[in-house]
């Protein structure tokens, strides 16, 4: 596991965007060999998206031959709903870059056949040769996408009933009214994420510190889904000082020394 500790969220956003651009350009994507990117929603990746939009506008990176797969979507929210992840991605990223609509993949929360939707999503990823870089955030309880504590570490794309804590946490996006928050969602599985060639998890803020501690220093357990990253050959945790604040001093020193030498 590679751990990058930056001073604040802004530095994390810049590093993440630079890394995504570097990986895309190194891949030399073409129509027949696109770079396949897994993407998250939420407040954490917004800074990265803003940086990538700037880089695309300046010609530093192109998304013309990039295919994307988002992590999840609420069940029952149409794409035009302001809190749907379709809407989030369009408004905050896709409409500002030169990505082709045909290359955008987001689970359909309005489907009537959940099993078919999830199976086809997995097949679409396989058809493109798998995900090159899967980017994600984490919850305060260590969940990845909607894979909450207790989720199987080998799970695939599926329907998931959300925990009350998650519903309460997401109520801030629904006028702080938990009755408006969907109770179920479609989500990629932990196994789906782990199949990616590379994974980068971004965490900022002191409220993510406990999850980061369990993810880096804790035991592998389905009760802290982030801990599964310990088993990935090319896993990156990118966090700021606050998110790293519960790590042991020796742990922080170790990873900072490695990155200083790498730089």
Tab-separated table of C-alpha atoms in Angstrom:
chain	number	residue	atom	x	y	z
A	1	UNK	CA	0.000	0.000	0.000
A	2	UNK	CA	1.178	3.502	-0.837
A	3	UNK	CA	0.138	6.264	1.563
A	4	UNK	CA	0.371	9.914	0.471
A	5	UNK	CA	-0.084	12.490	3.243
A	6	UNK	CA	-0.571	16.080	2.106
A	7	UNK	CA	-1.079	19.204	4.177
A	8	UNK	CA	-4.710	19.852	3.291
A	9	UNK	CA	-7.616	18.976	0.999
A	10	UNK	CA	-6.478	21.398	-1.707
A	11	UNK	CA	-3.084	19.704	-1.982
A	12	UNK	CA	-4.788	16.301	-2.087
A	13	UNK	CA	-7.025	17.482	-4.932
A	14	UNK	CA	-4.051	18.759	-6.929
A	15	UNK	CA	-2.027	15.586	-6.387
A	16	UNK	CA	-4.979	13.366	-7.333
A	17	UNK	CA	-5.702	15.328	-10.512
A	18	UNK	CA	-2.048	15.311	-11.543
A	19	UNK	CA	-1.899	11.560	-10.970
A	20	UNK	CA	-5.036	10.890	-13.021
A	21	UNK	CA	-3.664	13.004	-15.878
A	22	UNK	CA	-0.336	11.194	-15.706
A	23	UNK	CA	-2.005	7.755	-15.825
A	24	UNK	CA	-4.234	8.716	-18.760
A	25	UNK	CA	-1.349	10.082	-20.818
A	26	UNK	CA	0.896	7.143	-19.991
A	27	UNK	CA	-1.821	4.785	-21.254
A	28	UNK	CA	-1.942	6.517	-24.691
A	29	UNK	CA	-5.692	5.847	-25.021
A	30	UNK	CA	-7.320	5.237	-28.386
A	31	UNK	CA	-10.912	4.501	-29.491
A	32	UNK	CA	-10.122	0.777	-29.318
A	33	UNK	CA	-8.069	1.000	-26.125
A	34	UNK	CA	-9.628	3.620	-23.834
A	35	UNK	CA	-8.321	4.411	-20.393
A	36	UNK	CA	-10.968	3.086	-17.979
A	37	UNK	CA	-11.551	5.188	-14.901
A	38	UNK	CA	-13.703	4.372	-11.877
A	39	UNK	CA	-15.188	7.477	-10.275
A	40	UNK	CA	-16.843	8.517	-7.003
A	41	UNK	CA	-19.330	11.206	-6.045
A	42	UNK	CA	-19.554	13.242	-2.846
A	43	UNK	CA	-17.751	16.287	-1.523
A	44	UNK	CA	-14.285	14.686	-1.286
A	45	UNK	CA	-13.531	14.367	-5.035
A	46	UNK	CA	-14.923	17.799	-5.995
A	47	UNK	CA	-11.538	19.480	-5.732
A	48	UNK	CA	-9.970	16.820	-7.937
A	49	UNK	CA	-12.721	17.253	-10.533
A	50	UNK	CA	-12.206	21.018	-10.568
A	51	UNK	CA	-8.472	20.559	-11.117
A	52	UNK	CA	-9.069	18.050	-13.933
A	53	UNK	CA	-11.498	20.442	-15.616
A	54	UNK	CA	-8.770	23.109	-15.620
A	55	UNK	CA	-6.225	20.668	-16.999
A	56	UNK	CA	-8.599	19.561	-19.745
A	57	UNK	CA	-9.363	23.170	-20.694
A	58	UNK	CA	-5.642	23.970	-20.905
A	59	UNK	CA	-4.943	20.913	-23.064
A	60	UNK	CA	-2.868	19.150	-20.433
A	61	UNK	CA	-5.128	16.096	-20.554
A	62	UNK	CA	-7.872	14.803	-22.855
A	63	UNK	CA	-10.856	12.641	-21.940
A	64	UNK	CA	-11.795	11.912	-25.549
A	65	UNK	CA	-10.780	8.277	-25.225
A	66	UNK	CA	-11.489	7.786	-21.516
A	67	UNK	CA	-14.319	5.532	-20.337
A	68	UNK	CA	-15.778	5.993	-16.863
A	69	UNK	CA	-17.727	3.819	-14.444
A	70	UNK	CA	-19.259	5.402	-11.391
A	71	UNK	CA	-19.397	3.568	-8.105
A	72	UNK	CA	-23.071	3.802	-7.262
A	73	UNK	CA	-26.504	5.356	-7.651
A	74	UNK	CA	-29.578	5.724	-5.480
A	75	UNK	CA	-32.585	3.599	-6.339
A	76	UNK	CA	-35.643	5.630	-7.237
A	77	UNK	CA	-33.967	8.900	-8.222
A	78	UNK	CA	-34.267	9.815	-11.917
A	79	UNK	CA	-31.095	11.105	-13.632
A	80	UNK	CA	-32.391	14.697	-13.581
A	81	UNK	CA	-32.956	14.674	-9.804
A	82	UNK	CA	-30.505	17.166	-8.187
A	83	UNK	CA	-29.323	14.516	-5.710
A	84	UNK	CA	-28.898	11.687	-8.185
A	85	UNK	CA	-25.335	10.749	-8.988
A	86	UNK	CA	-26.098	11.097	-12.706
A	87	UNK	CA	-26.865	14.761	-12.063
A	88	UNK	CA	-23.866	15.226	-9.769
A	89	UNK	CA	-21.405	13.876	-12.307
A	90	UNK	CA	-22.872	15.827	-15.207
A	91	UNK	CA	-22.920	19.153	-13.386
A	92	UNK	CA	-19.614	18.821	-11.568
A	93	UNK	CA	-17.491	17.082	-14.175
A	94	UNK	CA	-18.766	15.574	-17.395
A	95	UNK	CA	-20.286	18.655	-19.018
A	96	UNK	CA	-17.017	20.536	-18.512
A	97	UNK	CA	-14.673	18.063	-20.225
A	98	UNK	CA	-14.369	16.495	-23.678
A	99	UNK	CA	-15.619	13.035	-22.713
A	100	UNK	CA	-17.890	11.170	-25.134
A	101	UNK	CA	-21.368	10.397	-23.793
A	102	UNK	CA	-21.106	6.792	-24.983
A	103	UNK	CA	-18.123	6.301	-22.694
A	104	UNK	CA	-19.964	7.342	-19.513
A	105	UNK	CA	-21.372	4.506	-17.401
A	106	UNK	CA	-23.536	5.061	-14.315
A	107	UNK	CA	-25.871	2.519	-12.752
A	108	UNK	CA	-29.553	3.070	-13.547
A	109	UNK	CA	-31.403	3.618	-10.294
A	110	UNK	CA	-34.744	3.648	-12.110
A	111	UNK	CA	-34.458	0.134	-13.524
A	112	UNK	CA	-37.072	-2.466	-12.680
A	113	UNK	CA	-34.627	-5.323	-13.061
A	114	UNK	CA	-31.849	-4.752	-10.536
A	115	UNK	CA	-30.112	-8.059	-11.108
A	116	UNK	CA	-29.912	-7.506	-14.859
A	117	UNK	CA	-28.642	-3.964	-14.403
A	118	UNK	CA	-25.876	-5.093	-12.057
A	119	UNK	CA	-24.850	-8.021	-14.246
A	120	UNK	CA	-24.688	-5.829	-17.338
A	121	UNK	CA	-22.584	-3.278	-15.453
A	122	UNK	CA	-20.045	-5.918	-14.509
A	123	UNK	CA	-20.021	-7.202	-18.093
A	124	UNK	CA	-19.490	-3.700	-19.481
A	125	UNK	CA	-16.402	-3.306	-17.287
A	126	UNK	CA	-15.046	-6.661	-18.443
A	127	UNK	CA	-15.732	-5.819	-22.096
A	128	UNK	CA	-13.391	-2.836	-21.819
A	129	UNK	CA	-10.687	-4.956	-20.225
A	130	UNK	CA	-11.282	-3.908	-16.646
A	131	UNK	CA	-10.780	-0.659	-14.791
A	132	UNK	CA	-7.313	0.858	-14.992
A	133	UNK	CA	-7.698	3.225	-12.031
A	134	UNK	CA	-10.568	3.174	-9.550
A	135	UNK	CA	-10.872	6.322	-7.456
A	136	UNK	CA	-13.005	6.379	-4.335
A	137	UNK	CA	-13.720	8.169	-1.096
A	138	UNK	CA	-14.541	6.616	2.248
A	139	UNK	CA	-17.189	7.135	4.891
A	140	UNK	CA	-16.470	7.775	8.546
A	141	UNK	CA	-17.210	4.088	9.144
A	142	UNK	CA	-14.759	3.010	6.444
A	143	UNK	CA	-17.320	2.203	3.763
A	144	UNK	CA	-16.317	2.301	0.096
A	145	UNK	CA	-19.062	3.198	-2.390
A	146	UNK	CA	-22.159	1.822	-0.608
A	147	UNK	CA	-20.261	-1.175	0.736
A	148	UNK	CA	-20.917	-0.522	4.396
A	149	UNK	CA	-19.492	-2.341	7.443
A	150	UNK	CA	-20.406	-6.025	7.210
A	151	UNK	CA	-20.266	-6.119	3.408
A	152	UNK	CA	-18.544	-9.118	1.867
A	153	UNK	CA	-14.991	-8.370	0.788
A	154	UNK	CA	-15.660	-10.333	-2.412
A	155	UNK	CA	-19.017	-8.680	-3.222
A	156	UNK	CA	-19.978	-7.717	-6.754
A	157	UNK	CA	-22.251	-5.008	-8.141
A	158	UNK	CA	-25.612	-5.374	-6.424
A	159	UNK	CA	-28.551	-3.728	-4.647
A	160	UNK	CA	-27.737	-2.571	-1.115
A	161	UNK	CA	-29.986	-1.526	1.751
A	162	UNK	CA	-28.409	1.478	3.460
A	163	UNK	CA	-27.681	1.661	7.179
A	164	UNK	CA	-29.436	4.314	9.238
A	165	UNK	CA	-26.088	6.015	9.935
A	166	UNK	CA	-25.499	6.415	6.198
A	167	UNK	CA	-28.996	7.753	5.657
A	168	UNK	CA	-28.533	10.280	8.471
A	169	UNK	CA	-25.146	11.316	7.098
A	170	UNK	CA	-26.539	11.851	3.599
A	171	UNK	CA	-29.560	13.791	4.857
A	172	UNK	CA	-27.442	16.960	4.565
A	173	UNK	CA	-27.892	16.679	0.807
A	174	UNK	CA	-31.681	16.365	1.191
A	175	UNK	CA	-32.479	19.493	3.223
A	176	UNK	CA	-31.522	17.570	6.390
A	177	UNK	CA	-34.694	15.518	6.010
A	178	UNK	CA	-33.912	11.798	6.381
A	179	UNK	CA	-37.351	10.894	5.015
A	180	UNK	CA	-36.191	12.158	1.600
A	181	UNK	CA	-33.053	10.012	1.510
A	182	UNK	CA	-33.439	6.780	-0.496
A	183	UNK	CA	-33.149	3.613	1.583
A	184	UNK	CA	-31.531	1.521	-1.146
A	185	UNK	CA	-28.888	1.949	-3.807
A	186	UNK	CA	-27.070	0.088	-6.548
A	187	UNK	CA	-23.347	-0.161	-5.894
A	188	UNK	CA	-20.251	-1.809	-7.259
A	189	UNK	CA	-18.956	-4.470	-4.904
A	190	UNK	CA	-15.696	-4.565	-2.999
A	191	UNK	CA	-14.624	-7.392	-5.276
A	192	UNK	CA	-15.434	-5.212	-8.290
A	193	UNK	CA	-13.241	-2.433	-6.938
A	194	UNK	CA	-10.423	-4.833	-6.044
A	195	UNK	CA	-10.355	-6.121	-9.633
A	196	UNK	CA	-9.060	-2.735	-10.811
A	197	UNK	CA	-5.410	-2.523	-11.837
A	198	UNK	CA	-4.962	0.328	-9.394
A	199	UNK	CA	-7.073	1.904	-6.633
A	200	UNK	CA	-6.770	5.380	-5.144
A	201	UNK	CA	-8.818	6.236	-2.053
A	202	UNK	CA	-9.033	9.909	-1.067
A	203	UNK	CA	-9.810	11.000	2.487
A	204	UNK	CA	-9.754	14.507	3.950
A	205	UNK	CA	-10.804	15.919	7.290
A	206	UNK	CA	-10.525	14.817	10.907
A	207	UNK	CA	-13.836	12.927	10.716
A	208	UNK	CA	-12.130	10.382	8.432
A	209	UNK	CA	-9.193	9.809	10.811
A	210	UNK	CA	-10.553	6.690	12.507
A	211	UNK	CA	-11.356	5.058	9.165
A	212	UNK	CA	-7.865	5.854	7.877
A	213	UNK	CA	-6.288	4.361	11.000
A	214	UNK	CA	-8.242	1.124	10.566
A	215	UNK	CA	-7.489	1.071	6.836
A	216	UNK	CA	-3.736	1.409	7.270
A	217	UNK	CA	-2.882	0.057	10.710
A	218	UNK	CA	-5.857	-2.151	11.541
A	219	UNK	CA	-6.616	-5.776	10.777
A	220	UNK	CA	-8.269	-6.894	7.565
A	221	UNK	CA	-11.983	-7.032	8.367
A	222	UNK	CA	-15.319	-6.621	6.628
A	223	UNK	CA	-16.353	-4.341	9.502
A	224	UNK	CA	-13.925	-1.737	8.133
A	225	UNK	CA	-14.208	-2.196	4.338
A	226	UNK	CA	-11.341	0.243	3.693
A	227	UNK	CA	-8.968	-2.311	5.244
A	228	UNK	CA	-9.298	-4.482	2.129
A	229	UNK	CA	-6.946	-2.080	0.349
A	230	UNK	CA	-4.125	-3.697	2.305
A	231	UNK	CA	-4.565	-6.707	-0.002
A	232	UNK	CA	-4.271	-4.797	-3.277
A	233	UNK	CA	-0.963	-4.822	-5.124
A	234	UNK	CA	-1.365	-1.218	-6.290
A	235	UNK	CA	-3.436	0.547	-3.643
A	236	UNK	CA	-3.011	4.218	-2.777
A	237	UNK	CA	-4.478	6.100	0.175
A	238	UNK	CA	-4.272	9.854	-0.371
A	239	UNK	CA	-5.133	11.849	2.733
A	240	UNK	CA	-4.509	15.178	4.415
A	241	UNK	CA	-2.872	15.783	7.793
A	242	UNK	CA	-6.208	15.809	9.607
A	243	UNK	CA	-7.312	12.485	8.156
A	244	UNK	CA	-3.930	11.021	9.119
A	245	UNK	CA	-4.051	12.458	12.651
A	246	UNK	CA	-4.840	9.147	14.412
A	247	UNK	CA	-2.011	7.204	12.785
A	248	UNK	CA	0.998	6.273	14.885
A	249	UNK	CA	3.886	8.719	14.612
A	250	UNK	CA	6.149	5.975	13.252
A	251	UNK	CA	3.585	5.143	10.559
A	252	UNK	CA	3.419	8.754	9.399
A	253	UNK	CA	7.211	9.062	9.448
A	254	UNK	CA	7.616	5.857	7.450
A	255	UNK	CA	5.276	6.819	4.629
A	256	UNK	CA	6.453	10.445	4.451
A	257	UNK	CA	10.068	9.357	4.178
A	258	UNK	CA	9.208	6.988	1.339
A	259	UNK	CA	7.323	9.699	-0.562
A	260	UNK	CA	10.097	12.234	-0.045
A	261	UNK	CA	12.556	9.831	-1.631
A	262	UNK	CA	10.094	9.019	-4.429
A	263	UNK	CA	9.580	12.733	-5.194
